[in-house]
PDB file of C-alpha atoms in Angstrom:
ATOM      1  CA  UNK A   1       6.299 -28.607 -33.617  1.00 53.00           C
ATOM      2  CA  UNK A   2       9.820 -29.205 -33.595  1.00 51.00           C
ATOM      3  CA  UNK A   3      11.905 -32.055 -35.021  1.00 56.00           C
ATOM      4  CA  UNK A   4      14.163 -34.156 -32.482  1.00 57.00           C
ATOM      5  CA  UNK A   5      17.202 -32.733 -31.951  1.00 52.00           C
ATOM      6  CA  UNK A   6      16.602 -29.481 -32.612  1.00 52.00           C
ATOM      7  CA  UNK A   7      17.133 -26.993 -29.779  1.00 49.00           C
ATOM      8  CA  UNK A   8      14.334 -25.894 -27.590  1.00 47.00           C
ATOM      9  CA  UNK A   9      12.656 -22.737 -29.090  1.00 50.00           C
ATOM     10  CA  UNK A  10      13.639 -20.525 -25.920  1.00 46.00           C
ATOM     11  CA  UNK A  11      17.362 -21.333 -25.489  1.00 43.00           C
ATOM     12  CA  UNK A  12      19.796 -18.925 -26.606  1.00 43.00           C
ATOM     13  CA  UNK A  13      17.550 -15.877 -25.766  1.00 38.00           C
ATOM     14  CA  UNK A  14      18.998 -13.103 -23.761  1.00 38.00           C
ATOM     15  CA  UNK A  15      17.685 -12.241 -20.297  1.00 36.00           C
ATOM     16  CA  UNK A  16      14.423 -10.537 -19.453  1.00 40.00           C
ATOM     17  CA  UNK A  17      14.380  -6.855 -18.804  1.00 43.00           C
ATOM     18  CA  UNK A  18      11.858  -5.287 -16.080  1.00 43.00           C
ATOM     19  CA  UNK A  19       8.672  -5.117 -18.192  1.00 43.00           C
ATOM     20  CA  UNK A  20       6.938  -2.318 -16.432  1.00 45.00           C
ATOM     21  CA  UNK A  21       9.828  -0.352 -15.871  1.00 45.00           C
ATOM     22  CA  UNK A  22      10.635   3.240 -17.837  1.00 46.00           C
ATOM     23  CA  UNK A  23      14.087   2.234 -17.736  1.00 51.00           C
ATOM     24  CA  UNK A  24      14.997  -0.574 -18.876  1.00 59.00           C
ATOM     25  CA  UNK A  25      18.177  -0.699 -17.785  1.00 66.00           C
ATOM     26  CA  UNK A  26      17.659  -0.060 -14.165  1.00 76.00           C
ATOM     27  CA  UNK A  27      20.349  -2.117 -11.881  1.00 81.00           C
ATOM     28  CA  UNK A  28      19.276  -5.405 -10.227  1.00 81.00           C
ATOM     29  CA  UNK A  29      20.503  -5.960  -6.356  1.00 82.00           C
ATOM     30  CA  UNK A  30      20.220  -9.123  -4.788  1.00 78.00           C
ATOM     31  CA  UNK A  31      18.978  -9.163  -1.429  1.00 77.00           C
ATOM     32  CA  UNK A  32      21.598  -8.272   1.236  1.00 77.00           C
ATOM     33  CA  UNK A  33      23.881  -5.988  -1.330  1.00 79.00           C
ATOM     34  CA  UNK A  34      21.771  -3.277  -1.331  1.00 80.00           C
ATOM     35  CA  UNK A  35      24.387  -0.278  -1.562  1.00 85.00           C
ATOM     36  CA  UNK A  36      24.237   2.829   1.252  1.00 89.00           C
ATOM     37  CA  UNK A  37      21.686   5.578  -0.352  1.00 91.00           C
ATOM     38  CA  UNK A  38      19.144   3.628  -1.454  1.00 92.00           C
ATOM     39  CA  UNK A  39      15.954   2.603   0.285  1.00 92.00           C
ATOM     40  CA  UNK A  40      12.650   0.964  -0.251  1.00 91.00           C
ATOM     41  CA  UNK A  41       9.278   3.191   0.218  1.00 92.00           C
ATOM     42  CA  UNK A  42       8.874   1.468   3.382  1.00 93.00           C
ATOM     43  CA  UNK A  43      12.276   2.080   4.355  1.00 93.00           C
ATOM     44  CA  UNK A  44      11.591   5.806   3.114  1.00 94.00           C
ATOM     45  CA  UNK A  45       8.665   6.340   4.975  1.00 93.00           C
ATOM     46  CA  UNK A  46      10.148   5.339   8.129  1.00 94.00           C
ATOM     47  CA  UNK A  47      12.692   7.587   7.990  1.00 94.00           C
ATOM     48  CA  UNK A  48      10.060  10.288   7.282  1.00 94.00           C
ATOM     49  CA  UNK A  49      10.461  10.422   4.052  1.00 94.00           C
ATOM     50  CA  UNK A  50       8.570  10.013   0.558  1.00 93.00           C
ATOM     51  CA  UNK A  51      10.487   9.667  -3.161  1.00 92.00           C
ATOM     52  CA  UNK A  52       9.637  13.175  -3.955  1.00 88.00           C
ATOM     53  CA  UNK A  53       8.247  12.502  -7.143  1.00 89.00           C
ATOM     54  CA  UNK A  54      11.101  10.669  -8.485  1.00 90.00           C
ATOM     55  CA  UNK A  55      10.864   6.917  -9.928  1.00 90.00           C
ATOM     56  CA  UNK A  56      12.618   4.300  -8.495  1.00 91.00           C
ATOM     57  CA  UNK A  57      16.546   3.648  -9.624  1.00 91.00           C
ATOM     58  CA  UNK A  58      17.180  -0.096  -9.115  1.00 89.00           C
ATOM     59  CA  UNK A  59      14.994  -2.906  -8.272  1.00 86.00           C
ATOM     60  CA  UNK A  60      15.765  -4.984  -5.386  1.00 85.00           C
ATOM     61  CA  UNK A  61      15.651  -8.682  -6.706  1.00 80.00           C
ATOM     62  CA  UNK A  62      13.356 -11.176  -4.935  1.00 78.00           C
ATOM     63  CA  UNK A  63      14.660 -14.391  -3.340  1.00 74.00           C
ATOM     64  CA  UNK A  64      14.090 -16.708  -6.009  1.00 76.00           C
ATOM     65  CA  UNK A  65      16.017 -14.833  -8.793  1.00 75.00           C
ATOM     66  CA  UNK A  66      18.868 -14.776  -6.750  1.00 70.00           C
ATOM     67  CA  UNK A  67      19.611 -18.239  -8.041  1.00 74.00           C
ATOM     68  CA  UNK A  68      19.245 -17.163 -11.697  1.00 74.00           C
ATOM     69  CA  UNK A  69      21.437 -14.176 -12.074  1.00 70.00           C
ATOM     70  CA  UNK A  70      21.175 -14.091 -15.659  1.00 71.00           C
ATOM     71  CA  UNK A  71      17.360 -13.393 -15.840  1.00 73.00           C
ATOM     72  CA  UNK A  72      15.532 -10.205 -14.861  1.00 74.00           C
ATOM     73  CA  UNK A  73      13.011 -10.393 -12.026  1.00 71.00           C
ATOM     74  CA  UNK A  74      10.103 -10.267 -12.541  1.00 75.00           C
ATOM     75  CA  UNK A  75       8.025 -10.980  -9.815  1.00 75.00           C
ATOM     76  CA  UNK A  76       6.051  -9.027  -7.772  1.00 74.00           C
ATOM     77  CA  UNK A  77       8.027  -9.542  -4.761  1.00 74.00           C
ATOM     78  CA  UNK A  78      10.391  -7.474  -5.926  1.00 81.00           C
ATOM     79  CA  UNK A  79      11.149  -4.253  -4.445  1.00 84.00           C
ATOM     80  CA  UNK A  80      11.796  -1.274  -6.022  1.00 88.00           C
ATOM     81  CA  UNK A  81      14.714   1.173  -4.816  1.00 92.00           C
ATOM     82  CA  UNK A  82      14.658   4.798  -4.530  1.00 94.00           C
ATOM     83  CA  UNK A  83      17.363   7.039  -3.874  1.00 93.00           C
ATOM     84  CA  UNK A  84      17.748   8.800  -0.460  1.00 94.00           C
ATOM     85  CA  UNK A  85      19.012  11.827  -1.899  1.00 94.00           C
ATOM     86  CA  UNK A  86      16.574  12.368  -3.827  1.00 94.00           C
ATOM     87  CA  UNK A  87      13.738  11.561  -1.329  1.00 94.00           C
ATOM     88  CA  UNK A  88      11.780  14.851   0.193  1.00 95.00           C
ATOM     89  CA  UNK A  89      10.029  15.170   4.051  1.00 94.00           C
ATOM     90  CA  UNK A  90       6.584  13.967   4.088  1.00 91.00           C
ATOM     91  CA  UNK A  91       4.247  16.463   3.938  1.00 89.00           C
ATOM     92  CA  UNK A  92       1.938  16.760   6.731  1.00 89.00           C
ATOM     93  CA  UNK A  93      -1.680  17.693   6.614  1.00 91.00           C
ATOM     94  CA  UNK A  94      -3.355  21.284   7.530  1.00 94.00           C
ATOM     95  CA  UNK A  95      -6.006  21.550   9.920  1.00 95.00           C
ATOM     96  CA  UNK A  96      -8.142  21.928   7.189  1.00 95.00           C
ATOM     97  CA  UNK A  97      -7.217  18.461   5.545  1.00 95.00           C
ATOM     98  CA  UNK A  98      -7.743  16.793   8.910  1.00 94.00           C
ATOM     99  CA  UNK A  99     -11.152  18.185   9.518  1.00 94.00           C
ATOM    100  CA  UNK A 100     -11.824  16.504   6.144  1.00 95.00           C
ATOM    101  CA  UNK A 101     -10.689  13.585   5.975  1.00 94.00           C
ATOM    102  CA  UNK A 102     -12.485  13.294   9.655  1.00 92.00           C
ATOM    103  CA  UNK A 103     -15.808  14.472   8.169  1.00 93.00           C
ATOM    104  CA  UNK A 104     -15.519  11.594   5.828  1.00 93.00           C
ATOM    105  CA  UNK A 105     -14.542   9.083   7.993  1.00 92.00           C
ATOM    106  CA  UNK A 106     -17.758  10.052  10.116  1.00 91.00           C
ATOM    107  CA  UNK A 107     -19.805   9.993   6.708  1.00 91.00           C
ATOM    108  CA  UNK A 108     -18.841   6.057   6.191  1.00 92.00           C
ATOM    109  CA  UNK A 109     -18.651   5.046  10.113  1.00 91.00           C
ATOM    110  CA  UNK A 110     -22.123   6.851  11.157  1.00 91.00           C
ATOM    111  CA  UNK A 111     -25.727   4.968  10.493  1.00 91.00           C
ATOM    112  CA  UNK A 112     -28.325   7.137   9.143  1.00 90.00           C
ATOM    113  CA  UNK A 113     -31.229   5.421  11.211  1.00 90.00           C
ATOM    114  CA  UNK A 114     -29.706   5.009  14.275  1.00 89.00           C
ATOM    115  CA  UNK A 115     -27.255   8.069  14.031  1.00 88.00           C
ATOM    116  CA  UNK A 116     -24.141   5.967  16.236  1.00 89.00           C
ATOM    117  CA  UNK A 117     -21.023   6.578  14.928  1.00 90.00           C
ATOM    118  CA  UNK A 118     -19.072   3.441  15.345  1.00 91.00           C
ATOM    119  CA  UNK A 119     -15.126   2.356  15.596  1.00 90.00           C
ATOM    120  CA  UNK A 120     -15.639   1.037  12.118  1.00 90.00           C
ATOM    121  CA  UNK A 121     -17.018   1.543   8.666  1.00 91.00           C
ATOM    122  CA  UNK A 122     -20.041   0.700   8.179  1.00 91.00           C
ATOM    123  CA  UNK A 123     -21.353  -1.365   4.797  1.00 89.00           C
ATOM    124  CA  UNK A 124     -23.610   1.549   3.698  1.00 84.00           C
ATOM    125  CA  UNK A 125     -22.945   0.843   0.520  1.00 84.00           C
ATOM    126  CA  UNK A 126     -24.876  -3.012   0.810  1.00 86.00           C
ATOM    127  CA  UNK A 127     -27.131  -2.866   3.516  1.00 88.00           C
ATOM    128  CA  UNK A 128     -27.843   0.603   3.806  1.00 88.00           C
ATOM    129  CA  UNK A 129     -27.319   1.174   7.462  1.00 88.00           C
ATOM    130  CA  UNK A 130     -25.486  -1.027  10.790  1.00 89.00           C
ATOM    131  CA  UNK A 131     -25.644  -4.322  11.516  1.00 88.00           C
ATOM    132  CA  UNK A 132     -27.848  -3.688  14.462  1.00 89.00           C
ATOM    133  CA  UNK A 133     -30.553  -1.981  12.621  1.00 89.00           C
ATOM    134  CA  UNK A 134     -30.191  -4.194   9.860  1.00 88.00           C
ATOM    135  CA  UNK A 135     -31.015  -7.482  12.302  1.00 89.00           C
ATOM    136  CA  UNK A 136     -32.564  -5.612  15.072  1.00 89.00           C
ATOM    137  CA  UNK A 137     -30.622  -6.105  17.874  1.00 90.00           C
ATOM    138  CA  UNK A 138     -28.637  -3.891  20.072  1.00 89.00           C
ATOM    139  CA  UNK A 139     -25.177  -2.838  19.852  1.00 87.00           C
ATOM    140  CA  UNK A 140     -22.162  -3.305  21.863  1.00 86.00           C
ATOM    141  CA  UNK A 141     -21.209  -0.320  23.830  1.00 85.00           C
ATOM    142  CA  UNK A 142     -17.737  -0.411  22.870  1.00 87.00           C
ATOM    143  CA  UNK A 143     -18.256  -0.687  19.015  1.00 87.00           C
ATOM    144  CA  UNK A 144     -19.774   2.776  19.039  1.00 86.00           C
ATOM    145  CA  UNK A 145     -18.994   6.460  20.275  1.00 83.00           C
ATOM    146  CA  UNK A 146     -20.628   7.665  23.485  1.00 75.00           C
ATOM    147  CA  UNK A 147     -23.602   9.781  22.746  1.00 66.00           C
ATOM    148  CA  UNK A 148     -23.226  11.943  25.566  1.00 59.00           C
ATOM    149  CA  UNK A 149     -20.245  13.337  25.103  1.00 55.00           C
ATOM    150  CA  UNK A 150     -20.371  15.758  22.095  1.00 58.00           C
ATOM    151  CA  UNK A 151     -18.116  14.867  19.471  1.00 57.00           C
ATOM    152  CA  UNK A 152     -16.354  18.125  17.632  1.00 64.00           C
ATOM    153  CA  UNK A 153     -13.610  16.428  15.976  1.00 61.00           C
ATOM    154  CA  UNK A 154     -10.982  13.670  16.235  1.00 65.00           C
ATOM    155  CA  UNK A 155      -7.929  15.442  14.748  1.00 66.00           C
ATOM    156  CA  UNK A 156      -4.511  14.233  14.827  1.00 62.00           C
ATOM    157  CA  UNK A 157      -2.671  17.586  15.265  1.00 55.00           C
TER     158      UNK A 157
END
């Protein structure tokens, strides 16, 4: 409890750092000064482009700490910056990966009673097959794959 008069217990104390930051001295940019060479991973990725592996180098302050340039931000609204320089090509995936990743996403979209392999996955995890079975009615047409074409694979490349 404080007496009257005496200062608040939190005045005088120096700005907030990043918390979750390595660095804690990472530069702060206020929306709309962002200097040339550095990007946001969204920014990154459309470019084609992925941080390589390197942390970010600045954060990229959120709207509402640009009225309090003496604090640190932060909020998760914040953005963090890495540098274009640094950044490497995405990778793309082999043939192999795709046939994968496409065997999985049939594992989790196909019903084991019914065998339909729909648009969407399915909550196998709850109910234990699709929402048709589950309530015994039939499907949509266009929620599920054609059965007679045969379906080899769904690959991107």
């Amino acid at each position: 409890m404080r007496l009257p008069g005496e200062p608040h217990p939190t005045s005088g104390f120096p700005a907030r750092q990043p918390s979750d930051s390595a660095n804690p001295l990472v530069s702060e940019f206020d929306r709309r000064s962002c200097p040339e060479g550095l990007a946001t991973r969204r920014q990154l990725r459309d470019r084609g482009l992925s941080p390589g592996g390197h942390g970010p180098v600045a954060v990229l302050r959120c709207k509402g700490c640009s009225y309090r340039p003496g604090q640190a931000c932060i909020h998760p609204t914040r953005a963090w910056l890495y540098s274009v320089e640094l950044a490497r090509p995405k990778r793309t995936p082999t043939l192999a990966q795709e046939w994968a990743l496409d065997r999985a996403m049939a594992a989790r979209s196909t019903c084991p009673d019914c065998q339909r392999r729909y648009y969407f996955c399915l909550p196998l995890r709850t109910q234990g097959r699709c929402d048709s079975c589950d309530k015994g009615y039939e499907p949509s047409p266009d929620t599920y794959f054609a059965p007679t074409a045969p379906v080899t694979h769904r690959l991107a490349a």
